[in-house]
Amino acid sequence: MDFVSDALFDGRKFRCLTIVDNWSREYLAIVAGQSLKGTDVVSVLEQIWHDRGLIPQRIQTDNGSEFISKEMDRWAYDHKVTMDYSGPGKPTDNPFVESFNGSFRDECLNAHWFLSLEDAAEKIEAWRHEYNHYRPHSSLNDLTPVEYIQKFNKEHATLIPLPGASSSKRMFSKGSKMMRKMTRKTSIQMKKRKT
């Protein structure tokens, strides 16, 4: 998770909270706002949990006030999420999100003129959808993030889909050998949603 700053056409500043799954390279959320706080970060994580059934086991962030807030600390504690903070002034501690944010800035923020926060949110969501569904990555064997997830789901019977969920809404079985292997590799690992 990280923040990226930009401005509307009239110079008013806004920020975007970006949440990337380092394993699948999927942008799980990009939320624009003028005053995003720890409670907003928690709300976005709760929305991902509600919509997708995903709770990270570990979240890698910088030491921004939103990420070290009491609300975020409480949420992480309640959901048994490990917070992995970058060292001060060390963006290289979180290289995946920095790389993704560079692409986001170059291909979306710098390419559009935003008339309002609503306009920004609409254009950003369209870019996120295109990025996840139509943009292949060499690190994913030239598959898009959504294709990579779907392929993984087909190949690994240890995945347990949410009732009524599409194949892109996945969950992992806690005892899965693949799950244990993935937890060593990724920055944001998902665990089975508690019901």
mmCIF file of C-alpha atoms in Angstrom:
data_model
loop_
_atom_site.group_PDB
_atom_site.id
_atom_site.type_symbol
_atom_site.label_atom_id
_atom_site.label_comp_id
_atom_site.label_asym_id
_atom_site.label_seq_id
_atom_site.Cartn_x
_atom_site.Cartn_y
_atom_site.Cartn_z
ATOM 1 C CA MET A 1 0.000 0.000 0.000
ATOM 2 C CA ASP A 2 1.111 3.515 -0.693
ATOM 3 C CA PHE A 3 -0.119 6.994 -1.568
ATOM 4 C CA VAL A 4 0.373 8.938 -4.803
ATOM 5 C CA SER A 5 -0.350 12.673 -4.992
ATOM 6 C CA ASP A 6 -1.732 14.710 -7.879
ATOM 7 C CA ALA A 7 -3.893 17.801 -8.502
ATOM 8 C CA LEU A 8 -7.181 18.676 -10.138
ATOM 9 C CA PHE A 9 -7.290 21.129 -13.061
ATOM 10 C CA ASP A 10 -7.755 24.054 -10.655
ATOM 11 C CA GLY A 11 -4.702 23.144 -8.567
ATOM 12 C CA ARG A 12 -6.525 21.491 -5.651
ATOM 13 C CA LYS A 13 -4.418 18.599 -4.415
ATOM 14 C CA PHE A 14 -5.665 15.051 -3.951
ATOM 15 C CA ARG A 15 -4.103 11.735 -3.063
ATOM 16 C CA CYS A 16 -4.671 8.186 -4.204
ATOM 17 C CA LEU A 17 -4.393 5.186 -1.906
ATOM 18 C CA THR A 18 -3.023 2.318 -3.999
ATOM 19 C CA ILE A 19 -3.240 -1.313 -2.902
ATOM 20 C CA VAL A 20 -1.324 -3.870 -4.986
ATOM 21 C CA ASP A 21 -1.175 -7.641 -4.593
ATOM 22 C CA ASN A 22 2.508 -8.346 -5.279
ATOM 23 C CA TRP A 23 1.848 -12.004 -6.104
ATOM 24 C CA SER A 24 -0.707 -11.455 -8.881
ATOM 25 C CA ARG A 25 0.323 -7.860 -9.744
ATOM 26 C CA GLU A 26 -3.342 -6.935 -9.416
ATOM 27 C CA TYR A 27 -4.326 -3.451 -8.315
ATOM 28 C CA LEU A 28 -6.906 -4.375 -5.673
ATOM 29 C CA ALA A 29 -7.945 -0.754 -5.134
ATOM 30 C CA ILE A 30 -7.066 2.804 -6.025
ATOM 31 C CA VAL A 31 -9.040 5.344 -4.012
ATOM 32 C CA ALA A 32 -8.814 9.111 -4.612
ATOM 33 C CA GLY A 33 -9.554 11.688 -1.934
ATOM 34 C CA GLN A 34 -8.446 15.069 -0.642
ATOM 35 C CA SER A 35 -8.040 14.079 2.984
ATOM 36 C CA LEU A 36 -7.459 10.347 3.343
ATOM 37 C CA LYS A 37 -6.851 9.168 6.898
ATOM 38 C CA GLY A 38 -6.252 5.873 8.700
ATOM 39 C CA THR A 39 -10.004 5.314 8.933
ATOM 40 C CA ASP A 40 -10.227 5.607 5.138
ATOM 41 C CA VAL A 41 -7.471 3.016 4.697
ATOM 42 C CA VAL A 42 -9.325 0.662 7.046
ATOM 43 C CA SER A 43 -12.584 1.269 5.139
ATOM 44 C CA VAL A 44 -10.931 0.321 1.835
ATOM 45 C CA LEU A 45 -9.431 -2.849 3.345
ATOM 46 C CA GLU A 46 -12.822 -3.757 4.811
ATOM 47 C CA GLN A 47 -14.431 -3.164 1.402
ATOM 48 C CA ILE A 48 -11.901 -5.512 -0.253
ATOM 49 C CA TRP A 49 -12.683 -8.112 2.423
ATOM 50 C CA HIS A 50 -16.430 -7.686 1.910
ATOM 51 C CA ASP A 51 -16.312 -7.677 -1.914
ATOM 52 C CA ARG A 52 -13.546 -10.189 -2.539
ATOM 53 C CA GLY A 53 -13.185 -12.204 0.642
ATOM 54 C CA LEU A 54 -9.526 -11.220 0.917
ATOM 55 C CA ILE A 55 -7.649 -10.368 4.100
ATOM 56 C CA PRO A 56 -3.881 -9.932 3.828
ATOM 57 C CA GLN A 57 -1.575 -11.790 6.169
ATOM 58 C CA ARG A 58 1.081 -9.111 5.719
ATOM 59 C CA ILE A 59 0.932 -5.540 4.434
ATOM 60 C CA GLN A 60 4.041 -3.684 3.362
ATOM 61 C CA THR A 61 3.860 0.109 3.663
ATOM 62 C CA ASP A 62 5.916 3.150 4.510
ATOM 63 C CA ASN A 63 5.633 4.898 7.887
ATOM 64 C CA GLY A 64 2.976 7.389 6.769
ATOM 65 C CA SER A 65 0.613 8.631 9.442
ATOM 66 C CA GLU A 66 -2.331 6.827 7.795
ATOM 67 C CA PHE A 67 -0.554 3.476 8.053
ATOM 68 C CA ILE A 68 0.651 3.857 11.641
ATOM 69 C CA SER A 69 -2.643 5.257 12.919
ATOM 70 C CA LYS A 70 -4.507 3.739 15.863
ATOM 71 C CA GLU A 71 -7.356 2.700 13.532
ATOM 72 C CA MET A 72 -5.009 0.849 11.204
ATOM 73 C CA ASP A 73 -3.144 -0.753 14.117
ATOM 74 C CA ARG A 74 -6.425 -1.940 15.635
ATOM 75 C CA TRP A 75 -7.660 -3.325 12.313
ATOM 76 C CA ALA A 76 -4.375 -5.201 11.735
ATOM 77 C CA TYR A 77 -4.477 -6.601 15.287
ATOM 78 C CA ASP A 78 -8.132 -7.683 14.979
ATOM 79 C CA HIS A 79 -7.462 -9.463 11.662
ATOM 80 C CA LYS A 80 -4.046 -10.884 12.644
ATOM 81 C CA VAL A 81 -2.317 -8.934 9.872
ATOM 82 C CA THR A 82 1.412 -8.282 10.156
ATOM 83 C CA MET A 83 2.368 -4.705 9.300
ATOM 84 C CA ASP A 84 5.753 -4.532 7.553
ATOM 85 C CA TYR A 85 6.986 -0.931 7.546
ATOM 86 C CA SER A 86 9.730 0.366 5.261
ATOM 87 C CA GLY A 87 12.725 2.019 6.823
ATOM 88 C CA PRO A 88 12.601 5.836 6.839
ATOM 89 C CA GLY A 89 13.636 7.190 3.444
ATOM 90 C CA LYS A 90 13.914 3.707 1.920
ATOM 91 C CA PRO A 91 11.380 3.329 -0.911
ATOM 92 C CA THR A 92 13.455 0.372 -2.113
ATOM 93 C CA ASP A 93 12.011 -1.596 0.830
ATOM 94 C CA ASN A 94 8.704 -1.686 -1.081
ATOM 95 C CA PRO A 95 9.845 -1.856 -4.729
ATOM 96 C CA PHE A 96 6.740 -3.481 -6.228
ATOM 97 C CA VAL A 97 4.317 -0.774 -5.161
ATOM 98 C CA GLU A 98 6.824 1.946 -6.120
ATOM 99 C CA SER A 99 7.108 0.422 -9.600
ATOM 100 C CA PHE A 100 3.342 0.094 -9.954
ATOM 101 C CA ASN A 101 2.835 3.652 -8.764
ATOM 102 C CA GLY A 102 5.322 4.844 -11.390
ATOM 103 C CA SER A 103 3.237 3.164 -14.091
ATOM 104 C CA PHE A 104 0.052 4.595 -12.558
ATOM 105 C CA ARG A 105 1.515 8.111 -12.602
ATOM 106 C CA ASP A 106 2.896 7.867 -16.153
ATOM 107 C CA GLU A 107 -0.078 6.148 -17.749
ATOM 108 C CA CYS A 108 -2.997 7.609 -15.826
ATOM 109 C CA LEU A 109 -2.305 10.640 -13.661
ATOM 110 C CA ASN A 110 0.002 12.374 -16.157
ATOM 111 C CA ALA A 111 -2.213 11.428 -19.108
ATOM 112 C CA HIS A 112 -5.475 12.957 -17.809
ATOM 113 C CA TRP A 113 -6.872 16.327 -16.837
ATOM 114 C CA PHE A 114 -9.140 15.867 -13.803
ATOM 115 C CA LEU A 115 -12.091 18.266 -13.457
ATOM 116 C CA SER A 116 -13.252 16.979 -10.055
ATOM 117 C CA LEU A 117 -12.608 14.176 -7.589
ATOM 118 C CA GLU A 118 -15.505 12.268 -9.156
ATOM 119 C CA ASP A 119 -13.940 12.684 -12.613
ATOM 120 C CA ALA A 120 -10.580 11.533 -11.230
ATOM 121 C CA ALA A 121 -12.171 8.492 -9.546
ATOM 122 C CA GLU A 122 -13.923 7.497 -12.778
ATOM 123 C CA LYS A 123 -10.795 7.806 -14.945
ATOM 124 C CA ILE A 124 -8.614 6.067 -12.360
ATOM 125 C CA GLU A 125 -11.047 3.150 -12.044
ATOM 126 C CA ALA A 126 -11.134 2.772 -15.850
ATOM 127 C CA TRP A 127 -7.314 2.665 -15.887
ATOM 128 C CA ARG A 128 -7.253 0.116 -13.016
ATOM 129 C CA HIS A 129 -9.726 -2.113 -14.882
ATOM 130 C CA GLU A 130 -7.645 -1.932 -18.070
ATOM 131 C CA TYR A 131 -4.454 -2.640 -16.101
ATOM 132 C CA ASN A 132 -5.893 -5.718 -14.376
ATOM 133 C CA HIS A 133 -7.826 -7.187 -17.325
ATOM 134 C CA TYR A 134 -5.964 -6.271 -20.518
ATOM 135 C CA ARG A 135 -2.327 -5.600 -19.687
ATOM 136 C CA PRO A 136 0.014 -8.611 -19.727
ATOM 137 C CA HIS A 137 3.095 -8.723 -17.486
ATOM 138 C CA SER A 138 6.308 -10.529 -18.363
ATOM 139 C CA SER A 139 6.642 -11.538 -14.691
ATOM 140 C CA LEU A 140 3.288 -13.361 -15.038
ATOM 141 C CA ASN A 141 4.335 -15.271 -18.192
ATOM 142 C CA ASP A 142 2.727 -12.573 -20.345
ATOM 143 C CA LEU A 143 -0.679 -12.960 -18.695
ATOM 144 C CA THR A 144 -2.814 -10.181 -17.280
ATOM 145 C CA PRO A 145 -3.300 -10.211 -13.492
ATOM 146 C CA VAL A 146 -6.852 -11.539 -13.914
ATOM 147 C CA GLU A 147 -5.720 -14.260 -16.348
ATOM 148 C CA TYR A 148 -2.909 -15.244 -13.968
ATOM 149 C CA ILE A 149 -5.339 -15.587 -11.063
ATOM 150 C CA GLN A 150 -7.765 -17.616 -13.179
ATOM 151 C CA LYS A 151 -4.973 -19.916 -14.375
ATOM 152 C CA PHE A 152 -3.731 -20.404 -10.830
ATOM 153 C CA ASN A 153 -7.253 -21.187 -9.616
ATOM 154 C CA LYS A 154 -7.695 -23.837 -12.320
ATOM 155 C CA GLU A 155 -4.342 -25.485 -11.580
ATOM 156 C CA HIS A 156 -4.602 -25.641 -7.790
ATOM 157 C CA ALA A 157 -7.453 -27.585 -6.256
ATOM 158 C CA THR A 158 -6.531 -26.265 -2.799
ATOM 159 C CA LEU A 159 -8.265 -22.986 -3.551
ATOM 160 C CA ILE A 160 -11.703 -22.584 -2.055
ATOM 161 C CA PRO A 161 -13.895 -20.055 -3.909
ATOM 162 C CA LEU A 162 -16.395 -17.971 -2.040
ATOM 163 C CA PRO A 163 -19.963 -19.245 -2.447
ATOM 164 C CA GLY A 164 -21.356 -17.601 -5.575
ATOM 165 C CA ALA A 165 -18.048 -15.844 -6.342
ATOM 166 C CA SER A 166 -16.443 -15.659 -9.769
ATOM 167 C CA SER A 167 -13.053 -17.290 -10.320
ATOM 168 C CA SER A 168 -11.292 -13.980 -9.750
ATOM 169 C CA LYS A 169 -12.731 -13.856 -6.211
ATOM 170 C CA ARG A 170 -10.468 -16.403 -4.647
ATOM 171 C CA MET A 171 -9.594 -17.694 -1.195
ATOM 172 C CA PHE A 172 -6.864 -20.005 -0.010
ATOM 173 C CA SER A 173 -7.156 -23.094 2.126
ATOM 174 C CA LYS A 174 -5.053 -22.526 5.255
ATOM 175 C CA GLY A 175 -3.372 -25.944 5.141
ATOM 176 C CA SER A 176 -2.477 -25.734 1.481
ATOM 177 C CA LYS A 177 1.126 -26.512 0.498
ATOM 178 C CA MET A 178 0.867 -23.810 -2.172
ATOM 179 C CA MET A 179 -0.319 -21.315 0.460
ATOM 180 C CA ARG A 180 2.740 -21.986 2.615
ATOM 181 C CA LYS A 181 4.975 -21.576 -0.430
ATOM 182 C CA MET A 182 3.292 -18.310 -1.437
ATOM 183 C CA THR A 183 3.581 -16.747 2.013
ATOM 184 C CA ARG A 184 7.333 -16.803 1.641
ATOM 185 C CA LYS A 185 7.173 -15.033 -1.725
ATOM 186 C CA THR A 186 4.615 -12.253 -1.572
ATOM 187 C CA SER A 187 4.163 -8.941 0.112
ATOM 188 C CA ILE A 188 0.425 -9.227 0.488
ATOM 189 C CA GLN A 189 -0.716 -12.774 1.141
ATOM 190 C CA MET A 190 -4.332 -13.629 1.518
ATOM 191 C CA LYS A 191 -5.848 -15.913 4.098
ATOM 192 C CA LYS A 192 -9.214 -17.585 4.332
ATOM 193 C CA ARG A 193 -12.008 -15.244 5.361
ATOM 194 C CA LYS A 194 -13.498 -15.956 8.761
ATOM 195 C CA THR A 195 -17.207 -16.598 8.644
#
